[in-house]
């Protein structure tokens, strides 16, 4: 079967479902929900069939057996499972978890974090980097350059001021690069663009096509591979994630659900009927269950926990 290409959302969901199906707690009800997901869209079924073809092409290496064996090398968490799935996919030349997808990048990167984790890194030049949840970076310091590549996720960077350091520092993404000018800045990588917020100093962003923008403290700007968008005023508390907090100011409920999902293993679904409801408040990222359970206090919704890995924010229609 030729290498397939699916959207990042469908690829992640398919991988999550396969991981769930390997869990000893996977029930008949879970299997029914998996079937519902497969039937919800043609791409879902194609992605699932592709995973099954991966397993079939291993010529005697059973995917579950590989999981059970290889996971002993690490704590057998969902993150470990996805790492193994990435290895299995690469071994067969498949596309759903190819080398550019998040699970494989988390596995192969110089530094990475799992779901809900943060990690502080000190580089030889004095630069401090904090990785947010599900983030990965590579470091390449040579005699002439200092390059940090953000592969996936989000980082907070405070550039170092080591005496006599003359090598230029760059943070690189698939869309271009960021050159800090003595600064502290936040970078978040999405599928379509790189989003940069400057907390101190200035940075210069450059797209792959060479378009540039200067961003000053208190500003934010995004760039794609083809253009660097103008800077605008940054929202307050951009780096609140560093303190385990999420500040919502009139945020769409669906967007809030997507943000919380970054910090919680499994899936969070928000019903389309309530996706545009707006909410404001401060939510804890260290306890997403507490954050979810607080939603009915402000909105006509209720939270349904199918399993610990499957949460649905549903419309509340009364008793």
mmCIF file of C-alpha atoms in Angstrom:
data_model
loop_
_atom_site.group_PDB
_atom_site.id
_atom_site.type_symbol
_atom_site.label_atom_id
_atom_site.label_comp_id
_atom_site.label_asym_id
_atom_site.label_seq_id
_atom_site.Cartn_x
_atom_site.Cartn_y
_atom_site.Cartn_z
ATOM 1 C CA UNK A 1 0.000 0.000 0.000
ATOM 2 C CA UNK A 2 1.448 3.409 -0.909
ATOM 3 C CA UNK A 3 2.324 5.825 1.842
ATOM 4 C CA UNK A 4 -0.815 7.631 3.005
ATOM 5 C CA UNK A 5 -1.233 11.256 3.994
ATOM 6 C CA UNK A 6 -3.795 12.265 6.575
ATOM 7 C CA UNK A 7 -4.481 15.485 8.432
ATOM 8 C CA UNK A 8 -2.567 15.912 11.708
ATOM 9 C CA UNK A 9 -5.852 15.781 13.651
ATOM 10 C CA UNK A 10 -6.948 12.481 12.097
ATOM 11 C CA UNK A 11 -3.456 10.989 12.400
ATOM 12 C CA UNK A 12 -3.322 11.878 16.098
ATOM 13 C CA UNK A 13 -6.832 10.532 16.724
ATOM 14 C CA UNK A 14 -6.065 7.271 14.916
ATOM 15 C CA UNK A 15 -2.880 6.829 16.940
ATOM 16 C CA UNK A 16 -4.760 7.604 20.152
ATOM 17 C CA UNK A 17 -7.419 5.039 19.294
ATOM 18 C CA UNK A 18 -4.803 2.385 18.617
ATOM 19 C CA UNK A 19 -3.151 3.216 21.925
ATOM 20 C CA UNK A 20 -6.494 2.989 23.727
ATOM 21 C CA UNK A 21 -7.226 -0.370 22.109
ATOM 22 C CA UNK A 22 -3.975 -1.711 23.601
ATOM 23 C CA UNK A 23 -5.014 -0.707 27.108
ATOM 24 C CA UNK A 24 -6.189 -3.528 29.336
ATOM 25 C CA UNK A 25 -9.222 -1.409 30.302
ATOM 26 C CA UNK A 26 -10.451 -1.128 26.677
ATOM 27 C CA UNK A 27 -14.095 -2.195 26.913
ATOM 28 C CA UNK A 28 -16.910 -3.233 24.591
ATOM 29 C CA UNK A 29 -18.284 0.303 24.881
ATOM 30 C CA UNK A 30 -14.884 1.689 23.883
ATOM 31 C CA UNK A 31 -14.890 -0.602 20.855
ATOM 32 C CA UNK A 32 -18.321 0.713 19.873
ATOM 33 C CA UNK A 33 -17.073 4.301 20.128
ATOM 34 C CA UNK A 34 -14.065 3.413 18.013
ATOM 35 C CA UNK A 35 -16.444 2.030 15.383
ATOM 36 C CA UNK A 36 -18.459 5.254 15.529
ATOM 37 C CA UNK A 37 -15.295 7.283 15.005
ATOM 38 C CA UNK A 38 -14.295 5.148 12.022
ATOM 39 C CA UNK A 39 -17.720 5.651 10.449
ATOM 40 C CA UNK A 40 -17.820 9.407 11.079
ATOM 41 C CA UNK A 41 -15.722 10.288 8.025
ATOM 42 C CA UNK A 42 -14.058 8.426 5.134
ATOM 43 C CA UNK A 43 -10.636 9.729 6.213
ATOM 44 C CA UNK A 44 -11.116 8.174 9.666
ATOM 45 C CA UNK A 45 -11.705 4.735 8.193
ATOM 46 C CA UNK A 46 -8.791 5.126 5.758
ATOM 47 C CA UNK A 47 -6.463 6.081 8.608
ATOM 48 C CA UNK A 48 -7.574 3.109 10.685
ATOM 49 C CA UNK A 49 -7.188 0.713 7.751
ATOM 50 C CA UNK A 50 -3.714 2.117 7.209
ATOM 51 C CA UNK A 51 -2.750 1.310 10.805
ATOM 52 C CA UNK A 52 -4.011 -2.237 10.327
ATOM 53 C CA UNK A 53 -1.983 -2.529 7.121
ATOM 54 C CA UNK A 54 1.095 -1.400 9.043
ATOM 55 C CA UNK A 55 0.584 -4.238 11.513
ATOM 56 C CA UNK A 56 -0.004 -6.741 8.731
ATOM 57 C CA UNK A 57 3.185 -5.711 6.932
ATOM 58 C CA UNK A 58 5.405 -6.433 9.928
ATOM 59 C CA UNK A 59 5.736 -10.053 8.755
ATOM 60 C CA UNK A 60 5.298 -11.807 12.065
ATOM 61 C CA UNK A 61 6.003 -8.932 14.443
ATOM 62 C CA UNK A 62 2.717 -8.387 16.222
ATOM 63 C CA UNK A 63 2.086 -4.734 17.087
ATOM 64 C CA UNK A 64 0.726 -5.555 20.557
ATOM 65 C CA UNK A 65 3.622 -7.894 21.257
ATOM 66 C CA UNK A 66 6.082 -5.232 20.131
ATOM 67 C CA UNK A 67 4.385 -2.771 22.461
ATOM 68 C CA UNK A 68 4.525 -5.132 25.404
ATOM 69 C CA UNK A 69 8.220 -5.866 24.797
ATOM 70 C CA UNK A 70 9.534 -2.432 23.910
ATOM 71 C CA UNK A 71 7.565 -0.559 26.546
ATOM 72 C CA UNK A 72 9.639 -2.239 29.234
ATOM 73 C CA UNK A 73 12.444 0.104 28.208
ATOM 74 C CA UNK A 74 10.426 3.039 29.537
ATOM 75 C CA UNK A 75 7.483 3.613 31.820
ATOM 76 C CA UNK A 76 4.574 2.012 29.872
ATOM 77 C CA UNK A 77 2.638 5.220 29.391
ATOM 78 C CA UNK A 78 0.580 6.331 26.426
ATOM 79 C CA UNK A 79 3.526 8.444 25.330
ATOM 80 C CA UNK A 80 5.707 5.318 25.199
ATOM 81 C CA UNK A 81 3.091 3.557 23.119
ATOM 82 C CA UNK A 82 3.033 6.346 20.567
ATOM 83 C CA UNK A 83 6.820 6.277 20.391
ATOM 84 C CA UNK A 84 6.653 2.592 19.575
ATOM 85 C CA UNK A 85 3.960 3.164 16.979
ATOM 86 C CA UNK A 86 6.240 5.706 15.350
ATOM 87 C CA UNK A 87 9.028 3.115 15.283
ATOM 88 C CA UNK A 88 6.746 0.505 13.771
ATOM 89 C CA UNK A 89 5.562 2.957 11.121
ATOM 90 C CA UNK A 90 9.068 3.993 10.153
ATOM 91 C CA UNK A 91 10.170 0.370 9.966
ATOM 92 C CA UNK A 92 7.478 -0.317 7.357
ATOM 93 C CA UNK A 93 7.796 2.944 5.441
ATOM 94 C CA UNK A 94 4.254 3.938 6.299
ATOM 95 C CA UNK A 95 2.805 7.413 6.318
ATOM 96 C CA UNK A 96 0.397 7.807 9.211
ATOM 97 C CA UNK A 97 3.147 8.144 11.808
ATOM 98 C CA UNK A 98 5.990 9.137 9.523
ATOM 99 C CA UNK A 99 9.055 11.005 10.674
ATOM 100 C CA UNK A 100 7.374 14.425 10.486
ATOM 101 C CA UNK A 101 4.541 13.566 12.853
ATOM 102 C CA UNK A 102 4.500 14.542 16.495
ATOM 103 C CA UNK A 103 4.982 11.111 18.128
ATOM 104 C CA UNK A 104 8.094 10.311 16.118
ATOM 105 C CA UNK A 105 9.538 13.793 16.631
ATOM 106 C CA UNK A 106 9.040 13.477 20.386
ATOM 107 C CA UNK A 107 10.877 10.179 20.291
ATOM 108 C CA UNK A 108 13.831 11.252 18.139
ATOM 109 C CA UNK A 109 14.425 14.829 19.352
ATOM 110 C CA UNK A 110 17.364 15.917 21.484
ATOM 111 C CA UNK A 111 14.902 17.145 24.134
ATOM 112 C CA UNK A 112 11.185 16.494 24.417
ATOM 113 C CA UNK A 113 8.251 16.469 26.815
ATOM 114 C CA UNK A 114 5.207 14.252 27.124
ATOM 115 C CA UNK A 115 1.614 15.258 27.693
ATOM 116 C CA UNK A 116 1.324 17.667 30.613
ATOM 117 C CA UNK A 117 5.086 17.806 31.160
ATOM 118 C CA UNK A 118 7.479 20.760 31.205
ATOM 119 C CA UNK A 119 11.241 20.646 30.998
ATOM 120 C CA UNK A 120 13.916 23.278 31.674
ATOM 121 C CA UNK A 121 17.118 23.197 29.634
ATOM 122 C CA UNK A 122 20.293 25.222 30.094
ATOM 123 C CA UNK A 123 22.470 25.531 26.990
ATOM 124 C CA UNK A 124 26.250 26.052 27.059
ATOM 125 C CA UNK A 125 25.909 29.715 26.026
ATOM 126 C CA UNK A 126 23.685 30.486 29.014
ATOM 127 C CA UNK A 127 20.417 30.348 27.068
ATOM 128 C CA UNK A 128 17.487 28.973 29.083
ATOM 129 C CA UNK A 129 14.706 27.060 27.321
ATOM 130 C CA UNK A 130 11.490 25.759 28.859
ATOM 131 C CA UNK A 131 9.588 23.151 26.831
ATOM 132 C CA UNK A 132 5.827 23.091 27.224
ATOM 133 C CA UNK A 133 3.603 20.021 26.915
ATOM 134 C CA UNK A 134 4.261 17.689 23.943
ATOM 135 C CA UNK A 135 7.180 19.723 22.634
ATOM 136 C CA UNK A 136 10.465 18.763 21.005
ATOM 137 C CA UNK A 137 13.650 20.564 20.002
ATOM 138 C CA UNK A 138 16.997 19.763 18.427
ATOM 139 C CA UNK A 139 20.196 21.613 19.347
ATOM 140 C CA UNK A 140 22.994 22.278 16.844
ATOM 141 C CA UNK A 141 25.844 24.384 18.185
ATOM 142 C CA UNK A 142 28.847 24.651 15.859
ATOM 143 C CA UNK A 143 31.941 26.818 15.709
ATOM 144 C CA UNK A 144 29.974 29.399 13.722
ATOM 145 C CA UNK A 145 26.292 29.124 14.690
ATOM 146 C CA UNK A 146 23.907 28.388 17.517
ATOM 147 C CA UNK A 147 20.725 26.822 16.150
ATOM 148 C CA UNK A 148 17.725 25.492 18.073
ATOM 149 C CA UNK A 149 15.083 23.764 15.948
ATOM 150 C CA UNK A 150 11.529 23.625 17.280
ATOM 151 C CA UNK A 151 10.093 20.395 15.893
ATOM 152 C CA UNK A 152 6.722 20.502 17.583
ATOM 153 C CA UNK A 153 4.963 22.230 20.468
ATOM 154 C CA UNK A 154 5.908 25.383 22.354
ATOM 155 C CA UNK A 155 8.974 26.848 24.064
ATOM 156 C CA UNK A 156 9.886 29.827 26.211
ATOM 157 C CA UNK A 157 13.392 31.082 25.429
ATOM 158 C CA UNK A 158 15.616 33.412 27.433
ATOM 159 C CA UNK A 159 18.769 34.036 25.443
ATOM 160 C CA UNK A 160 22.113 33.888 27.202
ATOM 161 C CA UNK A 161 24.671 36.657 27.576
ATOM 162 C CA UNK A 162 27.899 34.683 27.814
ATOM 163 C CA UNK A 163 30.909 36.973 27.493
ATOM 164 C CA UNK A 164 32.694 36.970 24.122
ATOM 165 C CA UNK A 165 29.896 34.984 22.428
ATOM 166 C CA UNK A 166 29.873 36.024 18.764
ATOM 167 C CA UNK A 167 28.007 33.157 17.122
ATOM 168 C CA UNK A 168 24.505 34.172 15.933
ATOM 169 C CA UNK A 169 21.583 32.476 17.667
ATOM 170 C CA UNK A 170 18.551 31.284 15.698
ATOM 171 C CA UNK A 171 15.410 29.371 16.548
ATOM 172 C CA UNK A 172 14.292 27.527 13.432
ATOM 173 C CA UNK A 173 10.908 26.025 12.515
ATOM 174 C CA UNK A 174 9.488 24.546 9.333
ATOM 175 C CA UNK A 175 8.221 28.015 8.409
ATOM 176 C CA UNK A 176 11.428 30.021 8.796
ATOM 177 C CA UNK A 177 13.560 31.340 11.624
ATOM 178 C CA UNK A 178 13.612 33.695 14.595
ATOM 179 C CA UNK A 179 16.642 35.761 15.508
ATOM 180 C CA UNK A 180 16.503 37.147 19.047
ATOM 181 C CA UNK A 181 18.196 40.442 19.785
ATOM 182 C CA UNK A 182 18.897 39.902 23.529
ATOM 183 C CA UNK A 183 15.469 38.821 24.609
ATOM 184 C CA UNK A 184 12.901 36.565 26.216
ATOM 185 C CA UNK A 185 10.274 35.192 23.860
ATOM 186 C CA UNK A 186 7.631 32.495 23.453
ATOM 187 C CA UNK A 187 7.251 30.394 20.301
ATOM 188 C CA UNK A 188 4.387 28.055 19.486
ATOM 189 C CA UNK A 189 4.355 25.906 16.376
ATOM 190 C CA UNK A 190 1.077 25.013 14.692
ATOM 191 C CA UNK A 191 0.456 23.135 11.473
ATOM 192 C CA UNK A 192 -0.044 26.330 9.457
ATOM 193 C CA UNK A 193 2.260 28.884 11.089
ATOM 194 C CA UNK A 194 4.791 29.757 13.768
ATOM 195 C CA UNK A 195 3.501 32.139 16.447
ATOM 196 C CA UNK A 196 5.978 34.340 18.312
ATOM 197 C CA UNK A 197 5.393 36.563 21.342
ATOM 198 C CA UNK A 198 8.150 38.797 22.692
ATOM 199 C CA UNK A 199 8.221 39.351 26.450
ATOM 200 C CA UNK A 200 11.527 41.246 26.653
ATOM 201 C CA UNK A 201 13.791 42.780 24.017
ATOM 202 C CA UNK A 202 13.208 42.326 20.276
ATOM 203 C CA UNK A 203 13.236 39.494 17.745
ATOM 204 C CA UNK A 204 13.317 39.371 13.981
ATOM 205 C CA UNK A 205 11.208 36.729 12.238
ATOM 206 C CA UNK A 206 12.018 35.599 8.697
ATOM 207 C CA UNK A 207 9.855 33.336 6.546
ATOM 208 C CA UNK A 208 11.371 30.759 4.211
ATOM 209 C CA UNK A 209 10.769 33.174 1.331
ATOM 210 C CA UNK A 210 12.743 35.911 3.081
ATOM 211 C CA UNK A 211 9.938 38.149 4.364
ATOM 212 C CA UNK A 212 10.855 39.764 7.686
ATOM 213 C CA UNK A 213 9.203 41.500 10.618
ATOM 214 C CA UNK A 214 10.680 43.051 13.739
ATOM 215 C CA UNK A 215 8.729 42.233 16.900
ATOM 216 C CA UNK A 216 9.212 44.301 20.038
ATOM 217 C CA UNK A 217 8.459 43.556 23.669
ATOM 218 C CA UNK A 218 4.716 43.262 24.261
ATOM 219 C CA UNK A 219 4.029 42.294 20.646
ATOM 220 C CA UNK A 220 3.253 39.101 18.801
ATOM 221 C CA UNK A 221 3.429 38.011 15.168
ATOM 222 C CA UNK A 222 3.045 34.860 13.118
ATOM 223 C CA UNK A 223 4.818 33.695 10.006
ATOM 224 C CA UNK A 224 4.245 30.974 7.468
ATOM 225 C CA UNK A 225 6.720 29.589 4.972
ATOM 226 C CA UNK A 226 5.609 32.287 2.525
ATOM 227 C CA UNK A 227 5.011 35.421 4.570
ATOM 228 C CA UNK A 228 5.708 37.215 7.841
ATOM 229 C CA UNK A 229 2.561 38.842 9.172
ATOM 230 C CA UNK A 230 2.576 42.296 10.838
ATOM 231 C CA UNK A 231 3.117 42.509 14.577
ATOM 232 C CA UNK A 232 0.210 43.235 16.932
ATOM 233 C CA UNK A 233 -0.272 43.742 20.656
ATOM 234 C CA UNK A 234 0.254 40.491 22.525
ATOM 235 C CA UNK A 235 -2.394 39.234 24.943
ATOM 236 C CA UNK A 236 -1.574 39.324 28.613
ATOM 237 C CA UNK A 237 -0.300 36.189 30.309
ATOM 238 C CA UNK A 238 1.130 34.594 27.158
ATOM 239 C CA UNK A 239 3.597 32.654 29.287
ATOM 240 C CA UNK A 240 1.046 31.691 31.947
ATOM 241 C CA UNK A 241 1.495 28.043 30.924
ATOM 242 C CA UNK A 242 4.877 28.238 32.633
ATOM 243 C CA UNK A 243 2.947 28.589 35.910
ATOM 244 C CA UNK A 244 0.441 25.901 34.971
ATOM 245 C CA UNK A 245 -2.342 28.358 34.140
ATOM 246 C CA UNK A 246 -4.535 29.161 31.149
ATOM 247 C CA UNK A 247 -6.155 32.600 30.966
ATOM 248 C CA UNK A 248 -9.338 32.666 28.886
ATOM 249 C CA UNK A 249 -10.856 35.989 27.898
ATOM 250 C CA UNK A 250 -14.011 35.423 25.885
ATOM 251 C CA UNK A 251 -12.512 32.216 24.460
ATOM 252 C CA UNK A 252 -14.646 29.900 22.322
ATOM 253 C CA UNK A 253 -15.492 26.727 24.194
ATOM 254 C CA UNK A 254 -14.125 24.589 21.368
ATOM 255 C CA UNK A 255 -10.827 26.478 21.505
ATOM 256 C CA UNK A 256 -10.665 26.006 25.252
ATOM 257 C CA UNK A 257 -11.245 22.279 24.816
ATOM 258 C CA UNK A 258 -8.409 22.117 22.294
ATOM 259 C CA UNK A 259 -6.089 23.955 24.665
ATOM 260 C CA UNK A 260 -6.901 21.643 27.573
ATOM 261 C CA UNK A 261 -6.414 18.635 25.292
ATOM 262 C CA UNK A 262 -2.763 19.599 24.858
ATOM 263 C CA UNK A 263 -2.228 18.884 28.554
ATOM 264 C CA UNK A 264 -4.351 15.761 28.929
ATOM 265 C CA UNK A 265 -3.724 12.249 27.571
ATOM 266 C CA UNK A 266 -6.516 11.068 25.316
ATOM 267 C CA UNK A 267 -9.248 12.985 23.558
ATOM 268 C CA UNK A 268 -11.518 15.897 24.505
ATOM 269 C CA UNK A 269 -14.501 16.488 22.226
ATOM 270 C CA UNK A 270 -16.760 19.521 22.268
ATOM 271 C CA UNK A 271 -20.225 19.241 20.709
ATOM 272 C CA UNK A 272 -20.612 21.509 17.687
ATOM 273 C CA UNK A 273 -23.878 22.894 19.060
ATOM 274 C CA UNK A 274 -21.989 24.565 21.919
ATOM 275 C CA UNK A 275 -18.599 25.111 20.287
ATOM 276 C CA UNK A 276 -19.106 28.871 19.882
ATOM 277 C CA UNK A 277 -20.091 29.554 23.491
ATOM 278 C CA UNK A 278 -17.705 32.040 25.081
ATOM 279 C CA UNK A 279 -16.010 31.696 28.433
ATOM 280 C CA UNK A 280 -13.636 33.730 30.583
ATOM 281 C CA UNK A 281 -11.633 32.630 33.574
ATOM 282 C CA UNK A 282 -8.392 31.149 34.814
ATOM 283 C CA UNK A 283 -7.994 27.387 34.423
ATOM 284 C CA UNK A 284 -5.372 25.092 35.865
ATOM 285 C CA UNK A 285 -3.362 23.056 33.369
ATOM 286 C CA UNK A 286 -1.916 20.789 36.035
ATOM 287 C CA UNK A 287 -5.372 19.345 36.754
ATOM 288 C CA UNK A 288 -7.434 19.355 33.564
ATOM 289 C CA UNK A 289 -10.202 17.359 35.244
ATOM 290 C CA UNK A 290 -10.708 20.229 37.676
ATOM 291 C CA UNK A 291 -10.747 22.674 34.768
ATOM 292 C CA UNK A 292 -13.319 20.607 32.871
ATOM 293 C CA UNK A 293 -15.531 20.136 35.911
ATOM 294 C CA UNK A 294 -15.640 23.914 36.407
ATOM 295 C CA UNK A 295 -17.239 24.540 33.014
ATOM 296 C CA UNK A 296 -20.852 23.720 34.046
ATOM 297 C CA UNK A 297 -20.607 26.472 36.670
ATOM 298 C CA UNK A 298 -20.459 29.053 33.883
ATOM 299 C CA UNK A 299 -22.054 27.463 30.822
ATOM 300 C CA UNK A 300 -25.066 25.225 30.012
ATOM 301 C CA UNK A 301 -22.915 22.148 29.490
ATOM 302 C CA UNK A 302 -22.151 18.882 31.195
ATOM 303 C CA UNK A 303 -19.006 16.778 31.110
ATOM 304 C CA UNK A 304 -19.160 13.127 30.101
ATOM 305 C CA UNK A 305 -16.246 10.844 30.952
ATOM 306 C CA UNK A 306 -16.473 7.715 28.794
ATOM 307 C CA UNK A 307 -13.063 6.574 30.026
ATOM 308 C CA UNK A 308 -10.159 8.442 31.588
ATOM 309 C CA UNK A 309 -8.925 9.014 28.024
ATOM 310 C CA UNK A 310 -12.227 10.034 26.428
ATOM 311 C CA UNK A 311 -14.056 13.217 27.523
ATOM 312 C CA UNK A 312 -17.001 14.912 25.869
ATOM 313 C CA UNK A 313 -18.264 18.434 26.582
ATOM 314 C CA UNK A 314 -21.963 18.139 25.801
ATOM 315 C CA UNK A 315 -24.890 20.525 25.711
ATOM 316 C CA UNK A 316 -26.959 20.522 28.886
ATOM 317 C CA UNK A 317 -30.654 20.177 28.008
ATOM 318 C CA UNK A 318 -32.099 19.990 31.482
ATOM 319 C CA UNK A 319 -33.533 17.119 33.413
#
